[in-house]
Amino acid sequence: MTKEALLLTIAVLGGTGKEGKGLAYRWAKAGYRVLIGSRSSEKAVKAASEIMELLEGSSSVVGTTNPEAAEQADIIVLTVPYSAHRETLESVKSALKGKILVDVTAPLVPPKLSKVQMPPAGSAAQEAKEILGEEVQVVTAFQNVSHEYLMGEEDVECDVLVTGTSKKARVEVLMLVEATGLTGWDAGPIENSVVVEGLASVLININRLYGSKHAGIRITGVPNQAIEST
Amino acid sequence: MTKEALLLTIAVLGGTGKEGKGLAYRWAKAGYRVLIGSRSSEKAVKAASEIMELLEGSSSVVGTTNPEAAEQADIIVLTVPYSAHRETLESVKSALKGKILVDVTAPLVPPKLSKVQMPPAGSAAQEAKEILGEEVQVVTAFQNVSHEYLMGEEDVECDVLVTGTSKKARVEVLMLVEATGLTGWDAGPIENSVVVEGLASVLININRLYGSKHAGIRITGVPNQAIEST
């Protein structure tokens, strides 16, 4: 457990879904206090106890509603499908002031999931920024990591590209990425989110054409993965 | 030399630049007939003889003007800087009818090269499609491969994502990627070009922050890289 983990509470909104549950599991395992948020607090409580069981009680995971989870947390992670993106953000907006929102949404539009189709704001993350205003730091991460990897114990063969509204917020989220056991990279300003979110469609296309299930990406050619945190 | 190589002539417009020369070198080495195009035919002839010298005369590389090269080739590869993108395309438009244009352009806008800034069409490739009309297949590739890799002999640690206006055209270009010794992936329709072109800015950001020079990407988690060509 890191010193930082002791200080931070992470809310995972939509944490009853596969991706959210996988992330919550990884952070709880790393020693963070985790709140699972859902529209139904009953489902959230159930998901939280499932994770606690997997970790044999050595962790702190609590289930509650999305607004309650956002209220109590320092960092809020959004893992709902794109169709619930705006509605969920509006329901927790007042609780996010002065905090970091980690947006895991890839704005996939059925039926053409393998075609990049961004909202008018440019990306889901930029849309979140428009909804939330200047008082919230918006960062993107984890769109392209398969939930099966997160719940497993094996090495995750997918790097995490992190974009966001400030370098400070990106560096904080890079520490959360590290806590999950994955490799994160500062991929630049929020305007670059289209690349990270759009990669989801590219990887879906590759899975479909090449008969794979968990296509991911790795950054190559960088000898030293350390980044200055100041 | 493949059977296919004997049949195809590739024009590399802007082939006197580093990226274009690197690609021309790789294709000439693989046995393709290559035309180097430039605004100045004198510079093109010089670049062509430099490549011939490197390959010790065992190849066919000819330098000429951009329109002449486009006229004589089966597949045309555009490697000019974004500032010359529109002008070059308009100068060769009539010669491209019924052919494939491989657009290598990443629309970087100084001074913020590490920030994704796409043209109104959505990407440089979609802009090319608007300029060229329905009679030309537009495909993107090679934006993120460092030219130093192309002129060297070592393994290139960067995969090539290929997007384009038709699957048939993407498959043809994937064969050209294979001929360079790199690994290519069908990354879907032309609308996905924003991801491939935008990655250039993400990789520039990573190079700047992590002190690297040749950040690239690899696709992971796909056991079988073969794609059906029909």
CSV table of C-alpha atoms in Angstrom, one decimal:
chain,number,residue,atom,x,y,z
A,1,MET,CA,0.0,0.0,0.0
A,2,THR,CA,1.4,3.4,-0.9
A,3,LYS,CA,1.2,6.5,1.2
A,4,GLU,CA,-0.9,8.1,-1.5
A,5,ALA,CA,-3.4,5.2,-1.5
A,6,LEU,CA,-4.1,5.9,2.2
A,7,LEU,CA,-5.0,9.5,1.4
A,8,LEU,CA,-7.3,9.0,-1.6
A,9,THR,CA,-10.8,7.8,-2.0
A,10,ILE,CA,-11.7,6.8,-5.6
A,11,ALA,CA,-15.4,6.6,-6.8
A,12,VAL,CA,-16.1,4.4,-9.8
A,13,LEU,CA,-19.4,5.5,-11.3
A,14,GLY,CA,-21.1,2.8,-13.2
A,15,GLY,CA,-18.9,0.5,-11.2
A,16,THR,CA,-21.3,-2.4,-11.5
A,17,GLY,CA,-20.3,-2.8,-15.1
A,18,LYS,CA,-17.5,-5.0,-16.2
A,19,GLU,CA,-14.9,-2.3,-16.9
A,20,GLY,CA,-15.7,-0.4,-13.7
A,21,LYS,CA,-15.7,-3.4,-11.5
A,22,GLY,CA,-12.3,-4.5,-13.0
A,23,LEU,CA,-10.8,-1.0,-12.2
A,24,ALA,CA,-12.4,-1.0,-8.7
A,25,TYR,CA,-10.9,-4.4,-8.0
A,26,ARG,CA,-7.4,-3.3,-9.1
A,27,TRP,CA,-7.5,-0.1,-7.0
A,28,ALA,CA,-8.9,-1.9,-3.9
A,29,LYS,CA,-6.1,-4.4,-4.2
A,30,ALA,CA,-3.6,-1.6,-4.3
A,31,GLY,CA,-5.0,-0.3,-1.0
A,32,TYR,CA,-7.2,2.6,-2.1
A,33,ARG,CA,-10.5,3.2,-0.5
A,34,VAL,CA,-13.0,2.6,-3.3
A,35,LEU,CA,-16.6,3.6,-3.7
A,36,ILE,CA,-18.7,1.8,-6.2
A,37,GLY,CA,-21.4,4.0,-7.6
A,38,SER,CA,-24.5,3.0,-9.6
A,39,ARG,CA,-28.0,4.2,-10.4
A,40,SER,CA,-29.2,1.4,-8.0
A,41,SER,CA,-27.4,1.4,-4.6
A,42,GLU,CA,-28.5,-2.2,-4.2
A,43,LYS,CA,-26.5,-3.3,-7.2
A,44,ALA,CA,-23.6,-1.2,-6.1
A,45,VAL,CA,-23.6,-2.8,-2.7
A,46,LYS,CA,-23.6,-6.3,-4.3
A,47,ALA,CA,-20.7,-5.4,-6.6
A,48,ALA,CA,-18.7,-4.0,-3.7
A,49,SER,CA,-19.2,-7.2,-1.6
A,50,GLU,CA,-18.2,-9.3,-4.6
A,51,ILE,CA,-14.9,-7.4,-4.8
A,52,MET,CA,-14.4,-7.6,-1.1
A,53,GLU,CA,-14.8,-11.4,-1.3
A,54,LEU,CA,-12.3,-11.7,-4.1
A,55,LEU,CA,-9.8,-9.8,-2.0
A,56,GLU,CA,-10.7,-11.7,1.2
A,57,GLY,CA,-11.7,-8.8,3.2
A,58,SER,CA,-8.4,-7.0,3.2
A,59,SER,CA,-9.8,-4.0,1.3
A,60,SER,CA,-12.3,-1.1,1.7
A,61,VAL,CA,-15.0,-1.2,-1.0
A,62,VAL,CA,-18.4,0.4,-0.4
A,63,GLY,CA,-21.4,0.5,-2.7
A,64,THR,CA,-23.7,3.5,-3.0
A,65,THR,CA,-25.5,5.7,-5.5
A,66,ASN,CA,-23.5,7.6,-8.1
A,67,PRO,CA,-24.1,11.1,-6.5
A,68,GLU,CA,-23.2,9.8,-3.1
A,69,ALA,CA,-20.0,8.2,-4.3
A,70,ALA,CA,-19.0,11.3,-6.2
A,71,GLU,CA,-19.6,13.4,-3.1
A,72,GLN,CA,-17.4,11.3,-0.8
A,73,ALA,CA,-14.5,10.7,-3.2
A,74,ASP,CA,-11.4,12.7,-4.1
A,75,ILE,CA,-11.1,11.3,-7.7
A,76,ILE,CA,-14.2,10.2,-9.7
A,77,VAL,CA,-13.9,7.6,-12.5
A,78,LEU,CA,-16.8,7.4,-15.0
A,79,THR,CA,-17.3,4.0,-16.6
A,80,VAL,CA,-20.8,4.1,-17.9
A,81,PRO,CA,-21.7,3.4,-21.6
A,82,TYR,CA,-21.7,6.5,-23.8
A,83,SER,CA,-25.6,6.5,-23.9
A,84,ALA,CA,-25.6,7.3,-20.1
A,85,HIS,CA,-22.6,9.7,-20.2
A,86,ARG,CA,-24.4,13.1,-20.2
A,87,GLU,CA,-27.1,12.1,-17.8
A,88,THR,CA,-24.7,10.6,-15.2
A,89,LEU,CA,-22.4,13.6,-15.4
A,90,GLU,CA,-25.3,16.0,-14.8
A,91,SER,CA,-26.4,13.9,-11.8
A,92,VAL,CA,-23.0,14.3,-10.1
A,93,LYS,CA,-21.9,17.7,-11.4
A,94,SER,CA,-22.2,19.7,-8.1
A,95,ALA,CA,-20.1,17.0,-6.3
A,96,LEU,CA,-17.2,17.2,-8.8
A,97,LYS,CA,-16.2,20.8,-8.1
A,98,GLY,CA,-12.5,21.1,-7.5
A,99,LYS,CA,-11.9,17.4,-8.2
A,100,ILE,CA,-10.6,15.2,-11.1
A,101,LEU,CA,-13.0,13.3,-13.3
A,102,VAL,CA,-11.4,10.3,-15.1
A,103,ASP,CA,-13.6,9.7,-18.1
A,104,VAL,CA,-13.3,6.1,-19.4
A,105,THR,CA,-16.0,6.5,-22.0
A,106,ALA,CA,-15.4,5.7,-25.7
A,107,PRO,CA,-18.3,7.3,-27.6
A,108,LEU,CA,-19.2,4.2,-29.7
A,109,VAL,CA,-22.3,4.7,-31.8
A,110,PRO,CA,-24.2,1.5,-32.8
A,111,PRO,CA,-24.4,-0.2,-35.2
A,112,LYS,CA,-21.0,0.9,-36.6
A,113,LEU,CA,-18.8,0.4,-33.6
A,114,SER,CA,-15.7,0.1,-35.7
A,115,LYS,CA,-16.2,3.6,-37.2
A,116,VAL,CA,-15.0,6.7,-35.3
A,117,GLN,CA,-18.0,8.9,-34.7
A,118,MET,CA,-17.2,11.7,-32.2
A,119,PRO,CA,-19.7,14.0,-30.6
A,120,PRO,CA,-19.7,17.7,-31.7
A,121,ALA,CA,-17.5,18.7,-28.8
A,122,GLY,CA,-14.7,16.6,-30.4
A,123,SER,CA,-14.7,13.7,-28.0
A,124,ALA,CA,-16.6,12.3,-25.0
A,125,ALA,CA,-14.0,13.9,-22.7
A,126,GLN,CA,-14.4,17.4,-24.3
A,127,GLU,CA,-18.1,16.9,-24.0
A,128,ALA,CA,-17.7,16.1,-20.3
A,129,LYS,CA,-15.6,19.3,-19.9
A,130,GLU,CA,-18.4,21.4,-21.5
A,131,ILE,CA,-21.0,19.8,-19.2
A,132,LEU,CA,-18.8,20.2,-16.0
A,133,GLY,CA,-17.2,23.6,-16.6
A,134,GLU,CA,-13.9,25.1,-15.6
A,135,GLU,CA,-13.9,23.9,-12.0
A,136,VAL,CA,-13.4,20.2,-12.8
A,137,GLN,CA,-10.3,18.7,-14.3
A,138,VAL,CA,-11.2,16.1,-16.9
A,139,VAL,CA,-8.8,13.3,-17.8
A,140,THR,CA,-9.3,10.3,-20.1
A,141,ALA,CA,-7.8,6.9,-19.5
A,142,PHE,CA,-8.4,3.1,-19.7
A,143,GLN,CA,-10.8,3.1,-22.7
A,144,ASN,CA,-8.8,0.4,-24.4
A,145,VAL,CA,-8.1,-2.1,-21.6
A,146,SER,CA,-10.2,-5.2,-21.7
A,147,HIS,CA,-12.1,-5.9,-18.5
A,148,GLU,CA,-11.1,-9.6,-18.6
A,149,TYR,CA,-7.5,-8.4,-18.1
A,150,LEU,CA,-8.4,-6.3,-15.2
A,151,MET,CA,-10.1,-9.1,-13.3
A,152,GLY,CA,-7.3,-11.5,-14.1
A,153,GLU,CA,-3.8,-11.8,-12.6
A,154,GLU,CA,-1.8,-12.0,-15.8
A,155,ASP,CA,0.2,-9.1,-17.3
A,156,VAL,CA,-2.0,-6.7,-19.1
A,157,GLU,CA,-0.8,-6.3,-22.7
A,158,CYS,CA,-2.2,-2.8,-23.2
A,159,ASP,CA,-0.8,0.6,-22.3
A,160,VAL,CA,-3.0,3.4,-21.1
A,161,LEU,CA,-2.9,6.8,-22.9
A,162,VAL,CA,-3.8,9.6,-20.5
A,163,THR,CA,-5.0,13.0,-21.9
A,164,GLY,CA,-6.5,15.8,-19.8
A,165,THR,CA,-7.1,19.4,-19.1
A,166,SER,CA,-3.9,20.0,-17.0
A,167,LYS,CA,-0.6,18.3,-16.7
A,168,LYS,CA,-1.0,18.1,-12.9
A,169,ALA,CA,-4.3,16.2,-13.3
A,170,ARG,CA,-2.7,13.8,-15.9
A,171,VAL,CA,0.2,13.1,-13.5
A,172,GLU,CA,-2.2,12.3,-10.7
A,173,VAL,CA,-4.1,9.9,-13.0
A,174,LEU,CA,-0.8,8.3,-14.2
A,175,MET,CA,-0.2,7.3,-10.6
A,176,LEU,CA,-3.7,5.7,-10.5
A,177,VAL,CA,-2.7,3.8,-13.7
A,178,GLU,CA,0.5,2.6,-12.1
A,179,ALA,CA,-1.5,1.4,-9.1
A,180,THR,CA,-3.5,-0.9,-11.4
A,181,GLY,CA,-0.3,-2.5,-12.7
A,182,LEU,CA,-0.6,-1.0,-16.2
A,183,THR,CA,1.8,1.3,-18.0
A,184,GLY,CA,0.5,4.8,-18.5
A,185,TRP,CA,1.7,7.6,-20.8
A,186,ASP,CA,1.0,11.3,-20.8
A,187,ALA,CA,-0.6,11.7,-24.2
A,188,GLY,CA,-1.2,15.4,-24.0
A,189,PRO,CA,-4.0,18.0,-23.8
A,190,ILE,CA,-7.7,17.2,-23.7
A,191,GLU,CA,-7.9,17.9,-27.5
A,192,ASN,CA,-5.9,14.7,-28.0
A,193,SER,CA,-8.7,12.6,-26.4
A,194,VAL,CA,-10.2,11.9,-29.9
A,195,VAL,CA,-7.1,9.7,-30.6
A,196,VAL,CA,-7.5,7.8,-27.4
A,197,GLU,CA,-11.2,7.3,-27.6
A,198,GLY,CA,-11.1,6.7,-31.3
A,199,LEU,CA,-8.6,3.9,-30.8
A,200,ALA,CA,-11.5,1.9,-29.3
A,201,SER,CA,-13.1,1.8,-32.8
A,202,VAL,CA,-9.8,0.9,-34.5
A,203,LEU,CA,-9.2,-1.9,-32.0
A,204,ILE,CA,-12.8,-3.2,-32.5
A,205,ASN,CA,-12.1,-3.2,-36.2
A,206,ILE,CA,-8.9,-5.2,-35.7
A,207,ASN,CA,-10.6,-7.7,-33.4
A,208,ARG,CA,-13.3,-8.3,-36.0
A,209,LEU,CA,-10.9,-8.7,-39.0
A,210,TYR,CA,-8.2,-10.7,-37.3
A,211,GLY,CA,-10.3,-12.9,-35.1
A,212,SER,CA,-8.9,-11.6,-31.8
A,213,LYS,CA,-10.7,-10.5,-28.7
A,214,HIS,CA,-8.3,-8.2,-26.8
A,215,ALA,CA,-6.4,-6.1,-29.3
A,216,GLY,CA,-4.5,-3.4,-27.4
A,217,ILE,CA,-1.6,-1.0,-28.0
A,218,ARG,CA,1.8,-0.6,-26.6
A,219,ILE,CA,4.0,2.5,-26.9
A,220,THR,CA,7.5,1.5,-28.3
A,221,GLY,CA,10.8,3.2,-28.7
A,222,VAL,CA,10.9,5.0,-25.3
A,223,PRO,CA,13.8,3.9,-23.2
A,224,ASN,CA,12.8,5.6,-20.0
A,225,GLN,CA,9.2,5.5,-18.9
A,226,ALA,CA,9.7,7.8,-15.9
A,227,ILE,CA,8.0,11.2,-16.0
A,228,GLU,CA,8.7,14.1,-13.8
A,229,SER,CA,5.8,14.6,-11.5
A,230,THR,CA,6.4,18.3,-10.9
B,1,MET,CA,11.0,-9.9,-55.4
B,2,THR,CA,7.3,-10.7,-55.4
B,3,LYS,CA,5.2,-11.2,-58.4
B,4,GLU,CA,3.2,-8.2,-57.4
B,5,ALA,CA,6.3,-6.0,-57.2
B,6,LEU,CA,7.0,-6.7,-60.9
B,7,LEU,CA,3.6,-5.4,-61.8
B,8,LEU,CA,3.4,-2.2,-59.8
B,9,THR,CA,5.0,1.2,-60.2
B,10,ILE,CA,4.9,3.4,-57.0
B,11,ALA,CA,5.2,7.2,-57.2
B,12,VAL,CA,6.5,8.9,-54.0
B,13,LEU,CA,5.4,12.5,-54.2
B,14,GLY,CA,7.6,14.7,-52.0
B,15,GLY,CA,10.1,11.8,-52.3
B,16,THR,CA,13.1,14.1,-51.7
B,17,GLY,CA,12.0,14.6,-48.1
B,18,LYS,CA,13.3,12.2,-45.4
B,19,GLU,CA,10.1,10.2,-44.9
B,20,GLY,CA,9.5,9.8,-48.7
B,21,LYS,CA,13.1,8.9,-49.4
B,22,GLY,CA,13.0,6.2,-46.7
B,23,LEU,CA,9.8,4.7,-48.1
B,24,ALA,CA,11.2,4.8,-51.7
B,25,TYR,CA,14.3,3.1,-50.5
B,26,ARG,CA,12.3,0.3,-48.8
B,27,TRP,CA,10.1,-0.3,-51.9
B,28,ALA,CA,13.0,-0.2,-54.4
B,29,LYS,CA,14.8,-2.7,-52.2
B,30,ALA,CA,11.7,-5.0,-52.3
B,31,GLY,CA,11.8,-4.9,-56.2
B,32,TYR,CA,9.2,-2.3,-57.0
B,33,ARG,CA,9.7,0.2,-59.7
B,34,VAL,CA,9.8,3.6,-57.9
B,35,LEU,CA,9.3,7.1,-59.2
B,36,ILE,CA,10.5,9.9,-57.0
B,37,GLY,CA,8.4,13.0,-57.5
B,38,SER,CA,9.2,16.6,-56.4
B,39,ARG,CA,8.4,20.1,-57.3
B,40,SER,CA,12.0,20.3,-58.7
B,41,SER,CA,12.8,17.4,-61.1
B,42,GLU,CA,16.5,18.1,-60.5
B,43,LYS,CA,16.2,17.4,-56.8
B,44,ALA,CA,14.1,14.3,-57.6
B,45,VAL,CA,16.8,12.9,-60.0
B,46,LYS,CA,19.4,13.5,-57.3
B,47,ALA,CA,17.3,11.7,-54.6
B,48,ALA,CA,16.7,8.8,-57.0
B,49,SER,CA,20.4,8.3,-57.8
B,50,GLU,CA,21.2,8.4,-54.1
B,51,ILE,CA,18.8,5.5,-53.5
B,52,MET,CA,20.2,3.6,-56.5
B,53,GLU,CA,23.7,4.0,-55.1
B,54,LEU,CA,22.6,2.7,-51.7
B,55,LEU,CA,21.1,-0.4,-53.4
B,56,GLU,CA,24.1,-0.7,-55.7
B,57,GLY,CA,22.2,-0.4,-59.0
B,58,SER,CA,20.0,-3.4,-58.5
B,59,SER,CA,16.8,-1.4,-58.5
B,60,SER,CA,14.7,0.9,-60.6
B,61,VAL,CA,14.3,4.4,-59.2
B,62,VAL,CA,13.7,7.4,-61.4
B,63,GLY,CA,13.3,11.1,-60.4
B,64,THR,CA,10.8,13.4,-62.1
B,65,THR,CA,8.2,16.1,-61.3
B,66,ASN,CA,5.2,15.3,-59.1
B,67,PRO,CA,2.6,15.3,-61.9
B,68,GLU,CA,4.8,13.2,-64.2
B,69,ALA,CA,5.4,10.7,-61.4
B,70,ALA,CA,1.7,10.5,-60.6
B,71,GLU,CA,0.8,10.0,-64.3
B,72,GLN,CA,3.1,7.0,-64.7
B,73,ALA,CA,2.4,5.2,-61.4
B,74,ASP,CA,-0.2,2.7,-60.3
B,75,ILE,CA,-0.1,3.8,-56.7
B,76,ILE,CA,0.8,7.3,-55.6
B,77,VAL,CA,2.2,8.0,-52.1
B,78,LEU,CA,2.0,11.5,-50.8
B,79,THR,CA,4.8,12.5,-48.3
B,80,VAL,CA,4.8,16.3,-48.4
B,81,PRO,CA,4.4,18.5,-45.2
B,82,TYR,CA,0.8,19.4,-44.5
B,83,SER,CA,1.4,23.0,-45.6
B,84,ALA,CA,1.9,21.6,-49.2
B,85,HIS,CA,-0.9,19.0,-49.0
B,86,ARG,CA,-3.7,20.7,-50.9
B,87,GLU,CA,-1.5,22.3,-53.5
B,88,THR,CA,0.3,19.1,-54.4
B,89,LEU,CA,-3.0,17.1,-54.6
B,90,GLU,CA,-4.5,19.7,-56.9
B,91,SER,CA,-1.4,19.6,-59.1
B,92,VAL,CA,-1.8,15.8,-59.6
B,93,LYS,CA,-5.5,15.4,-59.4
B,94,SER,CA,-6.2,14.4,-63.0
B,95,ALA,CA,-3.4,11.8,-63.0
B,96,LEU,CA,-5.0,10.0,-59.9
B,97,LYS,CA,-8.3,8.9,-61.4
B,98,GLY,CA,-8.9,5.2,-60.9
B,99,LYS,CA,-5.8,4.9,-58.7
B,100,ILE,CA,-5.0,4.7,-55.0
B,101,LEU,CA,-3.5,7.6,-53.1
B,102,VAL,CA,-1.6,6.7,-50.0
B,103,ASP,CA,-1.6,9.8,-47.8
B,104,VAL,CA,1.2,9.9,-45.3
B,105,THR,CA,0.4,13.4,-44.1
B,106,ALA,CA,-0.1,14.2,-40.4
B,107,PRO,CA,-1.8,17.6,-40.2
B,108,LEU,CA,0.6,19.1,-37.6
B,109,VAL,CA,-0.1,22.8,-37.0
B,110,PRO,CA,2.9,24.8,-35.6
B,111,PRO,CA,3.7,25.8,-32.9
B,112,LYS,CA,1.6,23.2,-30.9
B,113,LEU,CA,2.7,20.1,-32.7
B,114,SER,CA,1.8,18.0,-29.7
B,115,LYS,CA,-1.9,19.1,-29.8
B,116,VAL,CA,-4.3,17.4,-32.2
B,117,GLN,CA,-5.6,20.0,-34.6
B,118,MET,CA,-7.5,18.4,-37.5
B,119,PRO,CA,-8.8,20.3,-40.6
B,120,PRO,CA,-12.6,20.8,-41.0
B,121,ALA,CA,-12.9,17.7,-43.1
B,122,GLY,CA,-11.9,15.7,-40.0
B,123,SER,CA,-8.4,14.6,-41.1
B,124,ALA,CA,-5.9,15.2,-43.8
B,125,ALA,CA,-7.0,12.0,-45.6
B,126,GLN,CA,-10.7,13.1,-45.6
B,127,GLU,CA,-9.5,16.5,-46.9
B,128,ALA,CA,-7.7,14.6,-49.7
B,129,LYS,CA,-10.9,12.7,-50.5
B,130,GLU,CA,-12.8,16.0,-50.7
B,131,ILE,CA,-10.2,17.4,-53.1
B,132,LEU,CA,-9.9,14.3,-55.3
B,133,GLY,CA,-13.5,13.2,-55.5
B,134,GLU,CA,-15.0,9.7,-55.8
B,135,GLU,CA,-12.8,8.4,-58.5
B,136,VAL,CA,-9.7,8.1,-56.3
B,137,GLN,CA,-9.3,5.6,-53.4
B,138,VAL,CA,-7.6,7.4,-50.4
B,139,VAL,CA,-5.7,5.4,-47.9
B,140,THR,CA,-3.6,6.5,-44.9
B,141,ALA,CA,-0.4,4.9,-43.7
B,142,PHE,CA,3.1,5.4,-42.3
B,143,GLN,CA,2.5,8.7,-40.5
B,144,ASN,CA,4.1,7.4,-37.3
B,145,VAL,CA,7.2,5.6,-38.6
B,146,SER,CA,10.4,7.5,-38.1
B,147,HIS,CA,12.4,8.0,-41.3
B,148,GLU,CA,15.6,7.0,-39.5
B,149,TYR,CA,14.2,3.6,-39.1
B,150,LEU,CA,13.3,3.4,-42.8
B,151,MET,CA,16.8,4.1,-44.0
B,152,GLY,CA,18.4,1.8,-41.4
B,153,GLU,CA,18.5,-2.0,-41.4
B,154,GLU,CA,17.3,-2.7,-37.9
B,155,ASP,CA,13.8,-3.9,-37.0
B,156,VAL,CA,11.3,-1.1,-37.1
B,157,GLU,CA,9.6,-0.9,-33.7
B,158,CYS,CA,6.4,0.7,-35.0
B,159,ASP,CA,3.3,-0.9,-36.6
B,160,VAL,CA,1.4,0.8,-39.4
B,161,LEU,CA,-2.3,1.5,-39.1
B,162,VAL,CA,-4.0,1.6,-42.5
B,163,THR,CA,-7.4,3.4,-42.9
B,164,GLY,CA,-9.1,4.1,-46.3
B,165,THR,CA,-12.1,4.5,-48.5
B,166,SER,CA,-12.5,0.8,-49.3
B,167,LYS,CA,-11.3,-2.5,-47.9
B,168,LYS,CA,-9.9,-3.5,-51.3
B,169,ALA,CA,-7.6,-0.4,-51.3
B,170,ARG,CA,-6.6,-1.0,-47.7
B,171,VAL,CA,-5.6,-4.6,-48.5
B,172,GLU,CA,-3.5,-3.4,-51.5
B,173,VAL,CA,-1.7,-0.9,-49.2
B,174,LEU,CA,-1.2,-3.5,-46.5
B,175,MET,CA,0.8,-5.4,-49.1
B,176,LEU,CA,3.0,-2.3,-49.7
B,177,VAL,CA,3.4,-2.1,-45.9
B,178,GLU,CA,4.6,-5.7,-45.8
B,179,ALA,CA,7.0,-5.0,-48.6
B,180,THR,CA,8.7,-2.3,-46.4
B,181,GLY,CA,9.3,-5.0,-43.7
B,182,LEU,CA,6.8,-3.3,-41.3
B,183,THR,CA,3.7,-4.8,-39.8
B,184,GLY,CA,0.4,-3.2,-41.0
B,185,TRP,CA,-3.1,-3.4,-39.7
B,186,ASP,CA,-6.4,-2.7,-41.3
B,187,ALA,CA,-7.6,0.1,-39.0
B,188,GLY,CA,-11.0,0.6,-40.8
B,189,PRO,CA,-12.8,3.3,-42.8
B,190,ILE,CA,-11.4,6.7,-43.8
B,191,GLU,CA,-13.3,8.3,-40.8
B,192,ASN,CA,-10.8,6.5,-38.5
B,193,SER,CA,-7.9,8.5,-40.1
B,194,VAL,CA,-8.2,11.1,-37.3
B,195,VAL,CA,-6.9,8.4,-34.9
B,196,VAL,CA,-3.9,7.5,-37.1
B,197,GLU,CA,-3.0,11.1,-38.0
B,198,GLY,CA,-3.6,12.3,-34.4
B,199,LEU,CA,-1.3,9.7,-33.0
B,200,ALA,CA,1.5,11.7,-34.5
B,201,SER,CA,0.8,14.5,-32.0
B,202,VAL,CA,0.5,12.0,-29.2
B,203,LEU,CA,3.8,10.5,-30.0
B,204,ILE,CA,5.5,13.9,-30.3
B,205,ASN,CA,4.1,14.7,-26.8
B,206,ILE,CA,5.6,11.4,-25.5
B,207,ASN,CA,8.9,12.1,-27.2
B,208,ARG,CA,9.1,15.5,-25.6
B,209,LEU,CA,8.1,14.4,-22.1
B,210,TYR,CA,10.0,11.2,-21.9
B,211,GLY,CA,13.1,12.3,-23.7
B,212,SER,CA,12.8,9.8,-26.5
B,213,LYS,CA,13.2,10.3,-30.2
B,214,HIS,CA,11.3,7.5,-31.9
B,215,ALA,CA,8.2,6.7,-29.9
B,216,GLY,CA,5.9,4.4,-31.9
B,217,ILE,CA,3.0,2.0,-31.3
B,218,ARG,CA,2.5,-1.7,-31.5
B,219,ILE,CA,-0.8,-3.6,-31.7
B,220,THR,CA,-0.9,-6.3,-29.0
B,221,GLY,CA,-3.2,-9.2,-28.2
B,222,VAL,CA,-3.7,-10.4,-31.7
B,223,PRO,CA,-2.4,-14.0,-32.2
B,224,ASN,CA,-2.8,-14.2,-35.9
B,225,GLN,CA,-1.8,-11.2,-38.0
B,226,ALA,CA,-3.0,-12.7,-41.3
B,227,ILE,CA,-5.9,-10.9,-43.0
B,228,GLU,CA,-8.1,-12.3,-45.8
B,229,SER,CA,-7.3,-10.4,-49.0
B,230,THR,CA,-10.6,-11.1,-50.6
